[in-house]
XYZ file of C-alpha atoms in Angstrom:
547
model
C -47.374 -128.317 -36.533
C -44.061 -126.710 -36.349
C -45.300 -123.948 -33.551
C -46.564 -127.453 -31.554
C -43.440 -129.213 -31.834
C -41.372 -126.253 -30.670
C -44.052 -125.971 -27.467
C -43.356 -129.332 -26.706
C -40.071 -128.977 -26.756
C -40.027 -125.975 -24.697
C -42.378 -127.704 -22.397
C -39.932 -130.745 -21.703
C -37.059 -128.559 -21.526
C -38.915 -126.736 -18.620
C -40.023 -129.709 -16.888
C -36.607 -131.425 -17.296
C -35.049 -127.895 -15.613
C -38.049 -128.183 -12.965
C -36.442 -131.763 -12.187
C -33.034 -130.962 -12.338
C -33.501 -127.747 -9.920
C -34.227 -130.643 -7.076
C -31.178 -131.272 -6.037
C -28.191 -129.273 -5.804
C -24.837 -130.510 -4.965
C -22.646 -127.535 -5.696
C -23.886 -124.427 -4.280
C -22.258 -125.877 -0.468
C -19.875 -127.809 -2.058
C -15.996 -127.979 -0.656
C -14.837 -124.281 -1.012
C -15.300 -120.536 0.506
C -18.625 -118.750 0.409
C -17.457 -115.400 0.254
C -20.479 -113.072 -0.539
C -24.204 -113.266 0.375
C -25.690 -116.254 -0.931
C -29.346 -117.213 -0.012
C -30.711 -121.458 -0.783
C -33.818 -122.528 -2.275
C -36.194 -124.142 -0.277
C -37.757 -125.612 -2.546
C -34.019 -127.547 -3.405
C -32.286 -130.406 -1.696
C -29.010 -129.525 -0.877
C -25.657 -131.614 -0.751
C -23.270 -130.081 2.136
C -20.342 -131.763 0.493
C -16.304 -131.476 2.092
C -15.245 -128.939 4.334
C -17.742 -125.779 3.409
C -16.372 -122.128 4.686
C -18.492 -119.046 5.029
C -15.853 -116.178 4.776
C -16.395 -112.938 6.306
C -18.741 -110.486 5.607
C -20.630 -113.203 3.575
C -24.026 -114.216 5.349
C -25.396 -117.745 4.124
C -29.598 -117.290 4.201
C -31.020 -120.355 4.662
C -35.277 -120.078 4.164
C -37.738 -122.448 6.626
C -38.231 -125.492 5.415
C -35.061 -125.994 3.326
C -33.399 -129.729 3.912
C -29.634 -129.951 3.451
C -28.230 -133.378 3.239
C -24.642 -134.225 4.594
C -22.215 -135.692 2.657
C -20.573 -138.779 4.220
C -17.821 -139.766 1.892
C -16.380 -136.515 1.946
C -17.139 -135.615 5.609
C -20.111 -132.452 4.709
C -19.086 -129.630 7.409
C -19.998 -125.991 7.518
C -17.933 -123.526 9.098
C -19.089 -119.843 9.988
C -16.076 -118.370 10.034
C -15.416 -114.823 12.715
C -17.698 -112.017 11.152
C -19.598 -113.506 8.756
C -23.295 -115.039 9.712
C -25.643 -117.754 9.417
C -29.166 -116.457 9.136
C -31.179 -120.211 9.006
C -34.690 -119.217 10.840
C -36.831 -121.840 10.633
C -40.716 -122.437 11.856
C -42.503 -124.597 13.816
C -44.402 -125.811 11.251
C -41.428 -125.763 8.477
C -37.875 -126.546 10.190
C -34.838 -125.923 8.932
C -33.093 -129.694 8.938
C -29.344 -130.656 8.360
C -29.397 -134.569 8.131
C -27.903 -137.905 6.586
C -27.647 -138.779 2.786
C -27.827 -142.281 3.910
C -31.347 -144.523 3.411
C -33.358 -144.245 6.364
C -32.737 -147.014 8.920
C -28.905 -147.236 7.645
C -28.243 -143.711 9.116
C -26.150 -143.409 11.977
C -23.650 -141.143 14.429
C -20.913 -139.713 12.376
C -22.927 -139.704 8.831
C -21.280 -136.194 8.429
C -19.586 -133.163 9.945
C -21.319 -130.823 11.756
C -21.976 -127.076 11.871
C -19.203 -124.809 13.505
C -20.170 -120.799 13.987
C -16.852 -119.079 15.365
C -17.156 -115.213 16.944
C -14.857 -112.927 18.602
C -16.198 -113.048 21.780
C -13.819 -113.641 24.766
C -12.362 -116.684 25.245
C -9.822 -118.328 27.471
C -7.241 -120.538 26.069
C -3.872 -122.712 27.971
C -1.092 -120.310 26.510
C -3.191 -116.852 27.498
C -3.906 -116.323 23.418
C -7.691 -114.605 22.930
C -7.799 -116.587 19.375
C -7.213 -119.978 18.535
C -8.128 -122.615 15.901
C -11.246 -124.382 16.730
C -10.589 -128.169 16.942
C -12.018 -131.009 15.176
C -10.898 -130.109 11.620
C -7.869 -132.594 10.189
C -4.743 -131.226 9.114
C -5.404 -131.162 5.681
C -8.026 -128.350 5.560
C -7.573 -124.916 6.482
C -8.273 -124.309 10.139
C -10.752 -121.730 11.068
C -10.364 -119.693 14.277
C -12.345 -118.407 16.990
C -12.192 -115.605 19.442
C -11.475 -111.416 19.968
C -12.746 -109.227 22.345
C -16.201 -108.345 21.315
C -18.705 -110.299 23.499
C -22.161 -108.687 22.215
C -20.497 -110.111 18.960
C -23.621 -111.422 16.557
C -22.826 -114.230 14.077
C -26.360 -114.397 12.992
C -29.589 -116.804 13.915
C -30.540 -120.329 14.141
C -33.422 -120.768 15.044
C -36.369 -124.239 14.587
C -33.314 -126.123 13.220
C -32.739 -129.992 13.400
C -28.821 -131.515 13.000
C -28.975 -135.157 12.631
C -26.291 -138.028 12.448
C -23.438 -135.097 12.518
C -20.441 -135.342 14.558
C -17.290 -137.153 13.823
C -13.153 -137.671 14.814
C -11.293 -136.805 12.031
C -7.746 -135.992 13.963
C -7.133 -139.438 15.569
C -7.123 -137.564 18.698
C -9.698 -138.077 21.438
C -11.481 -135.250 22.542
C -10.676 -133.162 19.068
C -13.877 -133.773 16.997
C -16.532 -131.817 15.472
C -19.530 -131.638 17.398
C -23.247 -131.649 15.954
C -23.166 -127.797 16.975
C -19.413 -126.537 17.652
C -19.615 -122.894 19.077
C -16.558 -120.806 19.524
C -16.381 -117.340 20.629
C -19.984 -117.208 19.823
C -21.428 -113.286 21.524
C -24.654 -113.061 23.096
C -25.508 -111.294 19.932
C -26.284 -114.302 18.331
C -30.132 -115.860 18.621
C -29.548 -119.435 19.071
C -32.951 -121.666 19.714
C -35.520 -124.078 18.974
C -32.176 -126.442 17.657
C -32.311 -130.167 17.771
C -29.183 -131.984 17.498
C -29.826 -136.307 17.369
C -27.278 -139.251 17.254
C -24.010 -137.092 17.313
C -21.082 -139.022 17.013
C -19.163 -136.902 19.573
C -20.985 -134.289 22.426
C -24.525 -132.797 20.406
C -23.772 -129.090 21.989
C -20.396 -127.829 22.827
C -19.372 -124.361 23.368
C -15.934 -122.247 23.368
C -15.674 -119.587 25.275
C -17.997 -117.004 24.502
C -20.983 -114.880 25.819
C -24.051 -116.082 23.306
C -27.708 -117.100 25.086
C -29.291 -120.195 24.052
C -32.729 -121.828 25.251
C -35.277 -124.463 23.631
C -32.452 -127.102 22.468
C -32.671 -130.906 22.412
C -29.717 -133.078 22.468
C -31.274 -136.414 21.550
C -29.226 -140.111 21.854
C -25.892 -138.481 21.528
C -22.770 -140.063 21.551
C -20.292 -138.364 23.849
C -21.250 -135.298 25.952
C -25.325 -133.604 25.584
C -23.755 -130.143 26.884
C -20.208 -129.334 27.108
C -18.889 -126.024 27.725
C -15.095 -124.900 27.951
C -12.530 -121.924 27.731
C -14.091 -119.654 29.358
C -18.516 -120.139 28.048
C -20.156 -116.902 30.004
C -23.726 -117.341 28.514
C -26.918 -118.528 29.694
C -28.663 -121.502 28.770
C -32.901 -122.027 29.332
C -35.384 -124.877 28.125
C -32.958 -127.863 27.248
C -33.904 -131.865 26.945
C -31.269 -134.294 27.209
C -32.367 -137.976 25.982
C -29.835 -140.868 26.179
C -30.345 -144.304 24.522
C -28.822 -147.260 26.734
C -26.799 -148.202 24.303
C -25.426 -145.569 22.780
C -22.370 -144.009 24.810
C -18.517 -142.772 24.144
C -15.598 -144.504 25.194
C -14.180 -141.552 26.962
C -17.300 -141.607 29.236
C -20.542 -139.995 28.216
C -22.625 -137.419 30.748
C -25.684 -134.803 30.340
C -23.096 -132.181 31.439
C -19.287 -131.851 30.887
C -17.406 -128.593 32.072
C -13.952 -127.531 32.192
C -12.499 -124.146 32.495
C -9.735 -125.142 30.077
C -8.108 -128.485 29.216
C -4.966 -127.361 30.769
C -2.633 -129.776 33.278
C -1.473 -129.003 35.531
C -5.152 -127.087 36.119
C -5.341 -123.267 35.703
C -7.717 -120.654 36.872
C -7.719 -118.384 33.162
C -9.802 -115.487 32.919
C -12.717 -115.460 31.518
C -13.756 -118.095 33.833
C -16.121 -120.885 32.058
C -19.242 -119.654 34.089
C -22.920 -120.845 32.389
C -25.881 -120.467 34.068
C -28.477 -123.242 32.942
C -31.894 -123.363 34.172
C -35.172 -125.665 33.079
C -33.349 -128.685 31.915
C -34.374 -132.419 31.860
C -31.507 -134.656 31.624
C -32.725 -138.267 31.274
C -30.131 -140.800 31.905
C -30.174 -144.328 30.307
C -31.209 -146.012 33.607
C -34.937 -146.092 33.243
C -34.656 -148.616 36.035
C -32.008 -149.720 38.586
C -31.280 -153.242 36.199
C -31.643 -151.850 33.382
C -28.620 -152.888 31.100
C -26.646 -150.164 29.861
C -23.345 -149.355 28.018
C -20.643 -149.318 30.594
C -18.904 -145.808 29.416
C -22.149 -143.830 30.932
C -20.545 -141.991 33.738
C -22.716 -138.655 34.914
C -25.508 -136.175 34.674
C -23.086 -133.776 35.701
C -18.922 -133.674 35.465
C -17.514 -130.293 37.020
C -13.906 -130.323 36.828
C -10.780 -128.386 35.606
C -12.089 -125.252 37.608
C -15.364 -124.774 35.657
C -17.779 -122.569 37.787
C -21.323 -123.727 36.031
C -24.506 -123.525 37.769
C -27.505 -125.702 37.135
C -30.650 -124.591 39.042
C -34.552 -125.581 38.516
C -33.840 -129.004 36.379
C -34.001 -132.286 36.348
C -31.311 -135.046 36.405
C -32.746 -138.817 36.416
C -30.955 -142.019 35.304
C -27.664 -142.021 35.559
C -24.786 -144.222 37.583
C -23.958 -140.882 38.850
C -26.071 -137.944 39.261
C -22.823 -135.537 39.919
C -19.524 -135.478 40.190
C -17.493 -132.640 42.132
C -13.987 -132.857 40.258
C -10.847 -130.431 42.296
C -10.640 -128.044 44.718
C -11.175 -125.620 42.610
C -14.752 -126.659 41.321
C -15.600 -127.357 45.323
C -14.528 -123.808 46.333
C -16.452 -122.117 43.963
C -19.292 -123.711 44.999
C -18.725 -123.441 48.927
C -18.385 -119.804 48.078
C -21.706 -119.299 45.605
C -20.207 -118.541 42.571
C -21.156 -121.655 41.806
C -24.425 -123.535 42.134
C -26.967 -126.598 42.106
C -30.140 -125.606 43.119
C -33.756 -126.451 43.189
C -32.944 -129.655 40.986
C -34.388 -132.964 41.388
C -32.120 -135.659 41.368
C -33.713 -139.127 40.589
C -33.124 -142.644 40.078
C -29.474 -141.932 40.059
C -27.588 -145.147 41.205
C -25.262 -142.412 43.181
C -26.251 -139.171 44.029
C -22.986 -137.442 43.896
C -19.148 -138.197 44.267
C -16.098 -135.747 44.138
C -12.745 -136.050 42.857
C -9.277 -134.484 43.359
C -10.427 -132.814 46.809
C -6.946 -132.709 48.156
C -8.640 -134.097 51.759
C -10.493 -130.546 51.775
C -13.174 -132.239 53.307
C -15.920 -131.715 51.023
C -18.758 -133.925 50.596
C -20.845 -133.862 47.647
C -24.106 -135.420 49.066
C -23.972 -133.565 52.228
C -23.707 -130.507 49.846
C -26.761 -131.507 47.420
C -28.755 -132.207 50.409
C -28.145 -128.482 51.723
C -31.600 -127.424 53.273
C -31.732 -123.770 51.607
C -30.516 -125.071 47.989
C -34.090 -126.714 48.220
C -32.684 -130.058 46.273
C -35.053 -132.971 46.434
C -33.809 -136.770 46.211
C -36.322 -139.085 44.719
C -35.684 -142.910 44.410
C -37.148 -143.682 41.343
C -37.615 -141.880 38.013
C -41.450 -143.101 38.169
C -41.424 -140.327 41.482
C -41.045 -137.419 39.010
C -43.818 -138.187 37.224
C -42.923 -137.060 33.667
C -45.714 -138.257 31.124
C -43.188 -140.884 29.162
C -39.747 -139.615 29.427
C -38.277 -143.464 28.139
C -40.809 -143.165 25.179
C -38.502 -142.113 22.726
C -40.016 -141.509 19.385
C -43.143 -141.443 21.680
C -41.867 -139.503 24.515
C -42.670 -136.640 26.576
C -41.114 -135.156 29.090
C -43.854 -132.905 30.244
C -44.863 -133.774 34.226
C -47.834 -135.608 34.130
C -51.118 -134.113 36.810
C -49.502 -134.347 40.696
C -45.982 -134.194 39.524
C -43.314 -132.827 41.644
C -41.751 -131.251 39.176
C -44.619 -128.851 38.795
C -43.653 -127.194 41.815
C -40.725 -126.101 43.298
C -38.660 -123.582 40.899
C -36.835 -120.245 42.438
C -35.553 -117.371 40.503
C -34.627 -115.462 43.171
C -31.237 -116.664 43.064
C -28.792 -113.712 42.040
C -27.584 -115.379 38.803
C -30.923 -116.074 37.626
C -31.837 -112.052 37.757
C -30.719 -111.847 34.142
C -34.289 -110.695 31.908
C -32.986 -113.597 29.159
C -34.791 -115.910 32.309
C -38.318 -116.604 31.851
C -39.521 -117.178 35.424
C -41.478 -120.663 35.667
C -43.126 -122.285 38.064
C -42.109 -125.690 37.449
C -38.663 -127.357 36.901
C -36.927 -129.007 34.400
C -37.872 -128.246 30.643
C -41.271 -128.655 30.294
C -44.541 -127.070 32.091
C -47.959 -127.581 30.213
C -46.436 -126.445 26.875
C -44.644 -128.725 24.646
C -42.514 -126.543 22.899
C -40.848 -130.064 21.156
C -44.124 -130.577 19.557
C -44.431 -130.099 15.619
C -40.480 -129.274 14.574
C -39.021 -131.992 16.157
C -38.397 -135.215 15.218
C -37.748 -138.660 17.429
C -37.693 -141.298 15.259
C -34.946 -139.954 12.931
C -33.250 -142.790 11.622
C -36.479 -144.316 10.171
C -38.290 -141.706 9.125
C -38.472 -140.086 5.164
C -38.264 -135.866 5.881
C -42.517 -134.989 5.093
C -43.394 -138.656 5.795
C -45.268 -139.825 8.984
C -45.569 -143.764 8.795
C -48.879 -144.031 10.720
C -49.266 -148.273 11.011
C -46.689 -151.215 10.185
C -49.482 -153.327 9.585
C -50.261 -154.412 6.195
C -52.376 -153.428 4.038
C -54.023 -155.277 1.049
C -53.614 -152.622 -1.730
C -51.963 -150.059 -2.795
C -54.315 -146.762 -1.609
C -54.057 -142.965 -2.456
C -56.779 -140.950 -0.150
C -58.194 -137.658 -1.095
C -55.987 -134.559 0.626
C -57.105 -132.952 3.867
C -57.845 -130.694 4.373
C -59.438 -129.809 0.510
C -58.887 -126.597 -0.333
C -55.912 -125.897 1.571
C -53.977 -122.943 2.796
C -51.009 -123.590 2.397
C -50.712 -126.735 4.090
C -52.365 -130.136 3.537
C -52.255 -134.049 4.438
C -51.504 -136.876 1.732
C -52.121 -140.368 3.182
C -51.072 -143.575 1.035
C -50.714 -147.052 2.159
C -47.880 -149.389 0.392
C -48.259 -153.583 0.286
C -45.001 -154.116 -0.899
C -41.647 -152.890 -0.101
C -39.922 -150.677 -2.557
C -39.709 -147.452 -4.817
C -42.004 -145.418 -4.076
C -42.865 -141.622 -5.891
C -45.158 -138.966 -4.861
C -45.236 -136.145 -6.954
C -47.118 -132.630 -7.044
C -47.979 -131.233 -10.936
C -50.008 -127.728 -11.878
C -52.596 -127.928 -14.764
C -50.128 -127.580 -17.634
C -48.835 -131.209 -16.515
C -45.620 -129.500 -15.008
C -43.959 -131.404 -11.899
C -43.992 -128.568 -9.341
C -42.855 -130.729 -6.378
C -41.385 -134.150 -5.965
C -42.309 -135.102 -2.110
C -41.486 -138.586 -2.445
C -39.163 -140.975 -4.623
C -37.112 -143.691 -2.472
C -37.812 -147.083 -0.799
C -40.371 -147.658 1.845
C -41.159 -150.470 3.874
C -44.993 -152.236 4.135
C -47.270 -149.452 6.064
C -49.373 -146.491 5.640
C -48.058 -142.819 5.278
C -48.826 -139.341 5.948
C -46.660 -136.689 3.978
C -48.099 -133.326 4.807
C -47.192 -130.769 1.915
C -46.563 -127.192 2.022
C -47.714 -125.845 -1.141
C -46.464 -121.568 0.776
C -43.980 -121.619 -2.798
C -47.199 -121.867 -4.994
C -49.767 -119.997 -6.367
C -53.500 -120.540 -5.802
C -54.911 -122.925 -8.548
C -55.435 -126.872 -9.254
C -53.041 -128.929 -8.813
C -52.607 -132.591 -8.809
C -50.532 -135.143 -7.223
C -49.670 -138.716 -8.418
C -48.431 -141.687 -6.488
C -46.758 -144.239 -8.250
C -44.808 -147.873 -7.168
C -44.094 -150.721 -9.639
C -47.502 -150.977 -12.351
C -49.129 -149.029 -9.712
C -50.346 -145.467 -10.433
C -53.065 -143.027 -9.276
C -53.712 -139.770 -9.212
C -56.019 -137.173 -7.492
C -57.116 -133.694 -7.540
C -56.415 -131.095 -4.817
C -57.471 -126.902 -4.674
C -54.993 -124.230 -2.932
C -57.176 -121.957 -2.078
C -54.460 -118.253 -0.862
């Protein structure tokens, strides 16, 4: 009897460490990280306060794992110069930094961001080659970026979602944290497959620096989709931009922003800011001429304060502007081809282009756009390009649908596209007949529970718990369940001993039916079974992992 009791005992001691195990609110928790440290992924983590990865420490972050950002105290995580972020996610199992709040609460600004600072080149006002990267408040430790190492590597990201991050914690406009802030970052660094949705300030912005990015998503931002200053070098392949009407920043929101530097009067500092972006789809919040939209959207494309980016083989639809020329210095560097717009379809833009700050120089920015050799085309509409539902949102895609001129019309002969980190397409903008969006990222983020596909809204008249499919499984599976009434709701995994070895679900859900699909990679072949429970309601039912 004794030998029982102390079984028992051991047994709910276990399970209770099982439970306790699922979240962890102290391992990236308001301090320095200053050796190697690998998560859980089989933990929720709590990204609380201001979160610094010291050099030489690298921070290992497994697919799958889901870390939650802290809004009270602001959750940020800085990569400081020399140490590394290794977070390489799947397709199938993406790496996700989100909100802590309840879904369809969550919102712009719910926490920090992520910051990864190098010691790649950078250009700065006063000449310095380091700097403190801005955003952080005063009362934190500032973290710097910058050096002279451009094939600098501060690790991988790589299938990785940042949602609700970005946020002004200076009282300064223009010094925020970003949903991805990169400074100094080398083209060491493997940055892709990232999603960054509602960020309070621009979703991408990069400092200087040499590192390559392609496959990124900047999804009903705030401020700026891509913004890229003090002197950015690299080159930039496969991006989405997706703007909600609504949604915009009051010092005027655009797909693109560029400056060399933020100087004034203007300077010409070496390294120039020089990206070359090709195979993007910017789509502006004008799905049609009337449609009502917040007055601070202002352009696909700003080019000002002597920025010398290039855009070729893309797509810019939807905005009041489609680009604006800003100074003399941003029209001379593209009268003299070191910088560019080319092969790019320009649609439903209420203006094609305008220019700023041209001195009288005589340069006209629609005369230039329409250039015969830079083989632009002008369409009225959006509907002209012919993408498959690019105003879809949470059901959108922005592949071109069959007779779609976007399917045509790409060039890579153009000297700055000669770089090997260019794959060579066909087509323009992001998408061909692959949807490399499909399966790790997510459109309907404020609503949706991380797992959880709601499949209807309708209602249904009972609570109902369908078999698994498939049944065996390896390693992944489909639980559907269908909820009558609004409210707590648990779905929970246990092995044959009766031990909880995952809890998949446990907060409130509206009316509707559900699909969670479950990766069961963590655990071993065997029976296992999982048990939904609401209220009085409770079933369970068997499933097989079969390895």
């Amino acid at each position: 009897m004794k030998k029982a009791i102390l079984v028992l005992i051991i047994l709910i001691m276990f399970g209770a460490v099982v439970r306790a195990q699922g979240w962890d609110s102290t391992t990236l928790s308001n301090g320095n990280i200053t050796s190697n440290i690998t998560l859980n992924s089989s933990i929720k983590y709590i990204l609380k306060g201001f979160v610094y990865v010291k050099s030489p420490a690298t921070l290992t972050i497994p697919a799958g794992t889901v870390i939650y950002g802290d809004k009270s105290t602001t959750g940020t995580l800085i990569i400081e110069r020399g140490a590394k972020i290794s977070a390489n996610g799947t397709s199938a199992q993406p790496i996700i930094f989100t909100s802590r709040i309840t879904a369809g609460q969550r919102g712009p600004g719910d926490w920090g961001g992520i910051i990864i600072l190098g010691k790649a080149r950078i250009n700065t006002v006063s000449g310095a080659d380091t700097v403190a990267i801005e955003g952080l408040p005063p009362a934190v430790q500032p973290a710097y970026y910058g050096g002279n190492d451009d094939n600098d590597n501060s690790g991988i990201m790589r299938y990785v979602r940042i949602e609700f991050p970005g946020i002004n914690l200076t009282g300064v406009s223009g010094n925020e944290i970003n949903g991805l802030t990169m400074g100094a970052v080398g083209k060491g660094t493997t940055l892709e497959y990232i999603q960054v949705s509602y960020s309070g300030d621009d979703s991408f912005e990069w400092f200087g620096g040499t590192v390559n990015c392609r496959y990124l998503i900047s999804y009903k931002g705030v401020d700026d989709d891509f913004d890229t200053d003090n002197g950015f070098r690299g080159n930039c392949q496969f991006l989405l931009a997706v703007r909600d009407s609504n949604i915009a920043d009051i010092s005027g929101s655009n797909g693109f922003e560029s400056d060399n530097n933020a100087n004034s009067p203007n300077n010409f500092n070496n390294p120039r800011t020089q990206p070359v972006f090709s195979n993007v789809t910017v789509v502006g919040p004008l799905r049609i001429p009337s449609t009502p939209i917040n007055a601070n959207f202002k352009r696909g494309l700003h080019i000002r304060r002597n920025s010398k980016l290039s855009l070729y083989n893309s797509i810019v639809m939807g905005f009041p502007t489609g680009i604006r020329f800003d100074g003399t210095g941003v029209s001379n560097a593209f009268t003299g081809d070191s910088s560019a717009v080319k092969n790019i379809i320009f649609a439903g833009n209420t203006i094609l282009a305008d220019t700023a700050a041209m001195n009288g120089n005589g340069f006209n920015g629609i005369n230039f756009i329409n250039t015969s050799s830079f083989q632009n085309r002008v369409l009225t509409a959006n509907s002209d390009v012919m993408l498959t539902n690019p105003y879809g949102f949470e059901n959108g895609n922005w592949q071109p649908s069959s007779g779609s001129p976007a399917l045509t019309g790409s060039s890579f002969s153009w000297t700055q596209l000669t770089d090997p980190y260019f794959t060579q397409t066909t087509f323009v903008g992001a998408f061909g007949q692959t949807n490399w969006a499909s399966n790790w990222a997510q459109f309907n983020p404020v609503n949706y529970t991380i797992g959880i596909s709601r499949i209807s809204g309708e209602v249904p008249s009972k609570f109902v718990l369908t078999q698994n499919y498939p049944n065996p499984f390896n390693p992944s599976t489909k639980i559907k369940f269908s909820v009558p009434n609004s409210g707590l709701v648990s779905l929970k995994v246990y092995d044959v001993s009766g031990r909880e070895v995952a809890n998949l679900v446990n907060e409130n859900l509206a009316v509707g039916t559900y699909e969670f699909a479950f990766n069961a990679s963590k655990l071993n072949s065997g029976v296992y079974f999982y048990k939904l429970s609401s209220g009085s309601f409770s079933e369970t039912k068997k499933m097989m992992l079969v390895k």
